[in-house]
Structure formats: C-alpha cells, structure tokens
Amino acid sequence: MERCLALVVDRDPSVRAVLRDLLEQRQVMTLSAQSVDDALETLATRQVDLLIVDLDDEGGPVRGVLRNARQMARSPLMLGIATASGPGESG
C-alpha cells in the first residue's frame, strides 16, 4: 500500500516542522514549502494527496495555490487549511 504524501505550506519553519512530525507519526510522507511560489513549483512536479496551507501567508496568493493544486491533481486531492488565528482572534 502506497503511503499518503502531504505538502505543508507555511512561512514559519517551526510550524512546518511540527506538522511534518505529526504527519510522519501517522505514516504520512511530507514535503514542505515556505512560500506560495515554492508550493507551486512542488505541485508542478509532485502529486500530493493532502495540502495544508496557511491562509494568512503574505508570501503570495493562496487561492492560486489551491486552484493550481486542484488543476494539477492526478488523483483526488484532499485540501486541509490552517490559519494563524486561534479562537477569539481576528486574522
């Protein structure tokens, strides 16, 4: 059985590391990108099963990543969205 492959997009390296560790504990292989441009480059060459994107990323148009990910997907793509805002915070 092939393992799931996730792409985590967040400009904060500590967030990427925590998410990578959590996913890999669950046998999910993980790629990471620090910017929208890096994510688009990865998506152009790799098929991912799970995409986790920081909606508050100021590094580029997040909607473009989501749109391109869907267009580039060769199999069903699950999208997971993470934001920097916690309960009660505006963001």
Tab-separated table of N, CA and C in Angstrom:
chain	number	residue	atom	x	y	z
A	1	MET	N	0.838	-1.176	0.000
A	1	MET	CA	0.000	0.000	0.000
A	1	MET	C	0.887	1.244	0.000
A	2	GLU	N	0.587	2.186	-0.883
A	2	GLU	CA	1.377	3.402	-1.001
A	2	GLU	C	1.002	4.383	0.102
A	3	ARG	N	2.030	5.017	0.667
A	3	ARG	CA	1.789	5.993	1.720
A	3	ARG	C	1.274	7.307	1.141
A	4	CYS	N	0.489	7.990	1.921
A	4	CYS	CA	-0.042	9.303	1.562
A	4	CYS	C	1.105	10.317	1.550
A	5	LEU	N	1.031	11.290	0.639
A	5	LEU	CA	2.032	12.349	0.552
A	5	LEU	C	1.350	13.687	0.779
A	6	ALA	N	1.864	14.451	1.745
A	6	ALA	CA	1.306	15.758	2.084
A	6	ALA	C	2.300	16.862	1.739
A	7	LEU	N	1.757	18.020	1.392
A	7	LEU	CA	2.557	19.227	1.200
A	7	LEU	C	2.081	20.257	2.209
A	8	VAL	N	2.996	20.717	3.058
A	8	VAL	CA	2.703	21.723	4.075
A	8	VAL	C	3.304	23.049	3.613
A	9	VAL	N	2.456	24.085	3.526
A	9	VAL	CA	2.894	25.399	3.063
A	9	VAL	C	2.710	26.404	4.198
A	10	ASP	N	3.824	26.886	4.732
A	10	ASP	CA	3.788	27.891	5.806
A	10	ASP	C	5.139	28.575	5.837
A	11	ARG	N	5.151	29.887	6.019
A	11	ARG	CA	6.421	30.616	6.028
A	11	ARG	C	7.211	30.394	7.316
A	12	ASP	N	6.558	29.869	8.352
A	12	ASP	CA	7.207	29.646	9.643
A	12	ASP	C	7.803	28.231	9.680
A	13	PRO	N	9.136	28.124	9.760
A	13	PRO	CA	9.750	26.789	9.751
A	13	PRO	C	9.349	25.934	10.947
A	14	SER	N	9.049	26.553	12.095
A	14	SER	CA	8.654	25.755	13.260
A	14	SER	C	7.270	25.134	13.049
A	15	VAL	N	6.376	25.848	12.387
A	15	VAL	CA	5.054	25.290	12.076
A	15	VAL	C	5.204	24.128	11.106
A	16	ARG	N	6.025	24.313	10.078
A	16	ARG	CA	6.254	23.226	9.118
A	16	ARG	C	6.822	21.999	9.818
A	17	ALA	N	7.753	22.208	10.742
A	17	ALA	CA	8.386	21.086	11.449
A	17	ALA	C	7.383	20.341	12.329
A	18	VAL	N	6.545	21.072	13.051
A	18	VAL	CA	5.551	20.435	13.920
A	18	VAL	C	4.561	19.617	13.086
A	19	LEU	N	4.067	20.219	12.007
A	19	LEU	CA	3.123	19.495	11.152
A	19	LEU	C	3.778	18.277	10.506
A	20	ARG	N	5.035	18.428	10.061
A	20	ARG	CA	5.752	17.285	9.478
A	20	ARG	C	5.851	16.160	10.500
A	21	ASP	N	6.244	16.480	11.734
A	21	ASP	CA	6.379	15.450	12.767
A	21	ASP	C	5.050	14.753	13.045
A	22	LEU	N	3.973	15.537	13.159
A	22	LEU	CA	2.655	14.942	13.413
A	22	LEU	C	2.220	14.027	12.274
A	23	LEU	N	2.412	14.488	11.058
A	23	LEU	CA	2.010	13.674	9.906
A	23	LEU	C	2.857	12.421	9.776
A	24	GLU	N	4.157	12.547	9.965
A	24	GLU	CA	5.035	11.383	9.814
A	24	GLU	C	4.801	10.353	10.915
A	25	GLN	N	4.359	10.788	12.092
A	25	GLN	CA	3.982	9.833	13.147
A	25	GLN	C	2.807	8.970	12.697
A	26	ARG	N	2.033	9.497	11.761
A	26	ARG	CA	0.872	8.780	11.228
A	26	ARG	C	1.157	8.172	9.858
A	27	GLN	N	2.448	7.989	9.573
A	27	GLN	CA	2.901	7.342	8.340
A	27	GLN	C	2.571	8.133	7.079
A	28	VAL	N	2.481	9.466	7.193
A	28	VAL	CA	2.250	10.327	6.036
A	28	VAL	C	3.584	10.952	5.648
A	29	MET	N	4.035	10.685	4.423
A	29	MET	CA	5.255	11.323	3.929
A	29	MET	C	4.955	12.802	3.719
A	30	THR	N	5.944	13.664	3.988
A	30	THR	CA	5.688	15.096	3.990
A	30	THR	C	6.723	15.873	3.200
A	31	LEU	N	6.224	16.774	2.364
A	31	LEU	CA	7.040	17.784	1.693
A	31	LEU	C	6.662	19.116	2.319
A	32	SER	N	7.559	20.098	2.243
A	32	SER	CA	7.205	21.409	2.775
A	32	SER	C	7.638	22.500	1.821
A	33	ALA	N	6.942	23.625	1.936
A	33	ALA	CA	7.252	24.804	1.135
A	33	ALA	C	7.078	26.020	2.037
A	34	GLN	N	7.981	26.984	1.876
A	34	GLN	CA	7.893	28.172	2.724
A	34	GLN	C	7.129	29.309	2.074
A	35	SER	N	6.760	29.159	0.800
A	35	SER	CA	6.044	30.229	0.111
A	35	SER	C	5.104	29.635	-0.929
A	36	VAL	N	4.215	30.492	-1.408
A	36	VAL	CA	3.296	30.086	-2.460
A	36	VAL	C	4.069	29.661	-3.705
A	37	ASP	N	5.098	30.434	-4.068
A	37	ASP	CA	5.892	30.090	-5.246
A	37	ASP	C	6.554	28.722	-5.100
A	38	ASP	N	7.111	28.443	-3.912
A	38	ASP	CA	7.717	27.131	-3.665
A	38	ASP	C	6.672	26.020	-3.774
A	39	ALA	N	5.484	26.283	-3.259
A	39	ALA	CA	4.418	25.285	-3.321
A	39	ALA	C	4.034	24.990	-4.767
A	40	LEU	N	3.914	26.033	-5.572
A	40	LEU	CA	3.552	25.829	-6.972
A	40	LEU	C	4.622	25.049	-7.721
A	41	GLU	N	5.891	25.310	-7.411
A	41	GLU	CA	6.978	24.540	-8.035
A	41	GLU	C	6.871	23.069	-7.658
A	42	THR	N	6.605	22.801	-6.390
A	42	THR	CA	6.474	21.415	-5.932
A	42	THR	C	5.291	20.744	-6.604
A	43	LEU	N	4.157	21.448	-6.655
A	43	LEU	CA	2.955	20.867	-7.254
A	43	LEU	C	3.105	20.606	-8.749
A	44	ALA	N	4.003	21.329	-9.393
A	44	ALA	CA	4.231	21.115	-10.826
A	44	ALA	C	4.938	19.792	-11.091
A	45	THR	N	5.648	19.273	-10.092
A	45	THR	CA	6.437	18.057	-10.312
A	45	THR	C	6.041	16.880	-9.422
A	46	ARG	N	5.250	17.127	-8.398
A	46	ARG	CA	4.889	16.057	-7.456
A	46	ARG	C	3.378	15.974	-7.298
A	47	GLN	N	2.878	14.773	-7.181
A	47	GLN	CA	1.461	14.547	-6.914
A	47	GLN	C	1.295	14.404	-5.407
A	48	VAL	N	0.472	15.256	-4.807
A	48	VAL	CA	0.249	15.160	-3.366
A	48	VAL	C	-1.185	14.741	-3.097
A	49	ASP	N	-1.371	14.090	-1.943
A	49	ASP	CA	-2.695	13.640	-1.530
A	49	ASP	C	-3.342	14.615	-0.557
A	50	LEU	N	-2.520	15.385	0.130
A	50	LEU	CA	-3.004	16.301	1.157
A	50	LEU	C	-2.224	17.600	1.063
A	51	LEU	N	-2.934	18.712	1.076
A	51	LEU	CA	-2.319	20.032	1.000
A	51	LEU	C	-2.759	20.830	2.220
A	52	ILE	N	-1.791	21.295	3.017
A	52	ILE	CA	-2.075	22.115	4.188
A	52	ILE	C	-1.440	23.476	3.943
A	53	VAL	N	-2.277	24.520	3.912
A	53	VAL	CA	-1.833	25.859	3.537
A	53	VAL	C	-2.193	26.850	4.630
A	54	ASP	N	-1.260	27.736	4.948
A	54	ASP	CA	-1.514	28.830	5.883
A	54	ASP	C	-2.248	29.932	5.132
A	55	LEU	N	-3.507	30.157	5.460
A	55	LEU	CA	-4.297	31.180	4.775
A	55	LEU	C	-3.778	32.587	5.032
A	56	ASP	N	-3.049	32.781	6.113
A	56	ASP	CA	-2.534	34.101	6.447
A	56	ASP	C	-1.176	34.362	5.824
A	57	ASP	N	-0.723	33.487	4.946
A	57	ASP	CA	0.580	33.648	4.304
A	57	ASP	C	0.582	34.904	3.437
A	58	GLU	N	1.479	35.822	3.747
A	58	GLU	CA	1.584	37.054	2.973
A	58	GLU	C	2.519	36.884	1.780
A	59	GLY	N	3.040	35.677	1.594
A	59	GLY	CA	4.008	35.441	0.534
A	59	GLY	C	3.411	35.258	-0.844
A	60	GLY	N	2.119	35.314	-0.974
A	60	GLY	CA	1.540	35.158	-2.297
A	60	GLY	C	0.077	34.813	-2.240
A	61	PRO	N	-0.536	34.668	-3.400
A	61	PRO	CA	-1.974	34.407	-3.486
A	61	PRO	C	-2.319	32.954	-3.156
A	62	VAL	N	-2.805	32.726	-1.947
A	62	VAL	CA	-3.123	31.370	-1.506
A	62	VAL	C	-4.184	30.736	-2.398
A	63	ARG	N	-5.155	31.508	-2.839
A	63	ARG	CA	-6.192	30.941	-3.713
A	63	ARG	C	-5.582	30.365	-4.986
A	64	GLY	N	-4.512	30.988	-5.468
A	64	GLY	CA	-3.836	30.471	-6.648
A	64	GLY	C	-3.243	29.095	-6.398
A	65	VAL	N	-2.692	28.888	-5.217
A	65	VAL	CA	-2.143	27.562	-4.872
A	65	VAL	C	-3.262	26.536	-4.883
A	66	LEU	N	-4.376	26.877	-4.258
A	66	LEU	CA	-5.479	25.928	-4.187
A	66	LEU	C	-6.029	25.620	-5.577
A	67	ARG	N	-6.182	26.639	-6.394
A	67	ARG	CA	-6.688	26.449	-7.748
A	67	ARG	C	-5.720	25.588	-8.562
A	68	ASN	N	-4.423	25.904	-8.488
A	68	ASN	CA	-3.425	25.142	-9.239
A	68	ASN	C	-3.306	23.720	-8.723
A	69	ALA	N	-3.411	23.538	-7.419
A	69	ALA	CA	-3.325	22.192	-6.858
A	69	ALA	C	-4.440	21.322	-7.410
A	70	ARG	N	-5.616	21.889	-7.475
A	70	ARG	CA	-6.749	21.117	-7.992
A	70	ARG	C	-6.561	20.789	-9.467
A	71	GLN	N	-6.063	21.732	-10.243
A	71	GLN	CA	-5.855	21.513	-11.675
A	71	GLN	C	-4.725	20.517	-11.924
A	72	MET	N	-3.704	20.509	-11.068
A	72	MET	CA	-2.543	19.647	-11.261
A	72	MET	C	-2.757	18.243	-10.714
A	73	ALA	N	-3.792	18.060	-9.915
A	73	ALA	CA	-4.006	16.773	-9.260
A	73	ALA	C	-4.293	15.685	-10.281
A	74	ARG	N	-3.606	14.563	-10.125
A	74	ARG	CA	-3.843	13.417	-10.990
A	74	ARG	C	-4.722	12.377	-10.286
A	75	SER	N	-5.007	12.633	-9.031
A	75	SER	CA	-5.908	11.781	-8.264
A	75	SER	C	-6.689	12.694	-7.326
A	76	PRO	N	-7.702	12.175	-6.656
A	76	PRO	CA	-8.457	13.032	-5.739
A	76	PRO	C	-7.521	13.716	-4.744
A	77	LEU	N	-7.720	14.990	-4.557
A	77	LEU	CA	-6.872	15.779	-3.687
A	77	LEU	C	-7.681	16.264	-2.501
A	78	MET	N	-7.202	15.981	-1.309
A	78	MET	CA	-7.847	16.480	-0.112
A	78	MET	C	-7.148	17.776	0.276
A	79	LEU	N	-7.910	18.797	0.586
A	79	LEU	CA	-7.328	20.073	0.961
A	79	LEU	C	-7.559	20.335	2.436
A	80	GLY	N	-6.500	20.593	3.159
A	80	GLY	CA	-6.597	20.998	4.545
A	80	GLY	C	-6.094	22.409	4.681
A	81	ILE	N	-6.804	23.244	5.403
A	81	ILE	CA	-6.443	24.638	5.530
A	81	ILE	C	-6.156	24.953	6.996
A	82	ALA	N	-5.021	25.569	7.245
A	82	ALA	CA	-4.678	26.002	8.596
A	82	ALA	C	-4.510	27.508	8.582
A	83	THR	N	-4.926	28.167	9.648
A	83	THR	CA	-4.735	29.604	9.739
A	83	THR	C	-3.941	29.924	11.002
A	84	ALA	N	-3.381	31.123	11.041
A	84	ALA	CA	-2.595	31.533	12.200
A	84	ALA	C	-3.475	32.046	13.325
A	85	SER	N	-4.751	32.236	13.102
A	85	SER	CA	-5.633	32.776	14.117
A	85	SER	C	-6.169	31.667	14.998
A	86	GLY	N	-6.197	31.934	16.275
A	86	GLY	CA	-6.773	30.990	17.215
A	86	GLY	C	-8.165	31.429	17.604
A	87	PRO	N	-8.830	30.696	18.511
A	87	PRO	CA	-10.179	31.067	18.933
A	87	PRO	C	-10.196	32.487	19.503
A	88	GLY	N	-11.165	33.266	19.057
A	88	GLY	CA	-11.311	34.616	19.570
A	88	GLY	C	-10.392	35.648	18.961
A	89	GLU	N	-9.494	35.220	18.055
A	89	GLU	CA	-8.579	36.146	17.406
A	89	GLU	C	-9.112	36.479	16.031
A	90	SER	N	-8.902	37.696	15.624
A	90	SER	CA	-9.248	38.033	14.248
A	90	SER	C	-7.998	37.895	13.419
A	91	GLY	N	-8.167	37.543	12.166
A	91	GLY	CA	-6.958	37.349	11.396
A	91	GLY	C	-7.237	37.420	9.986
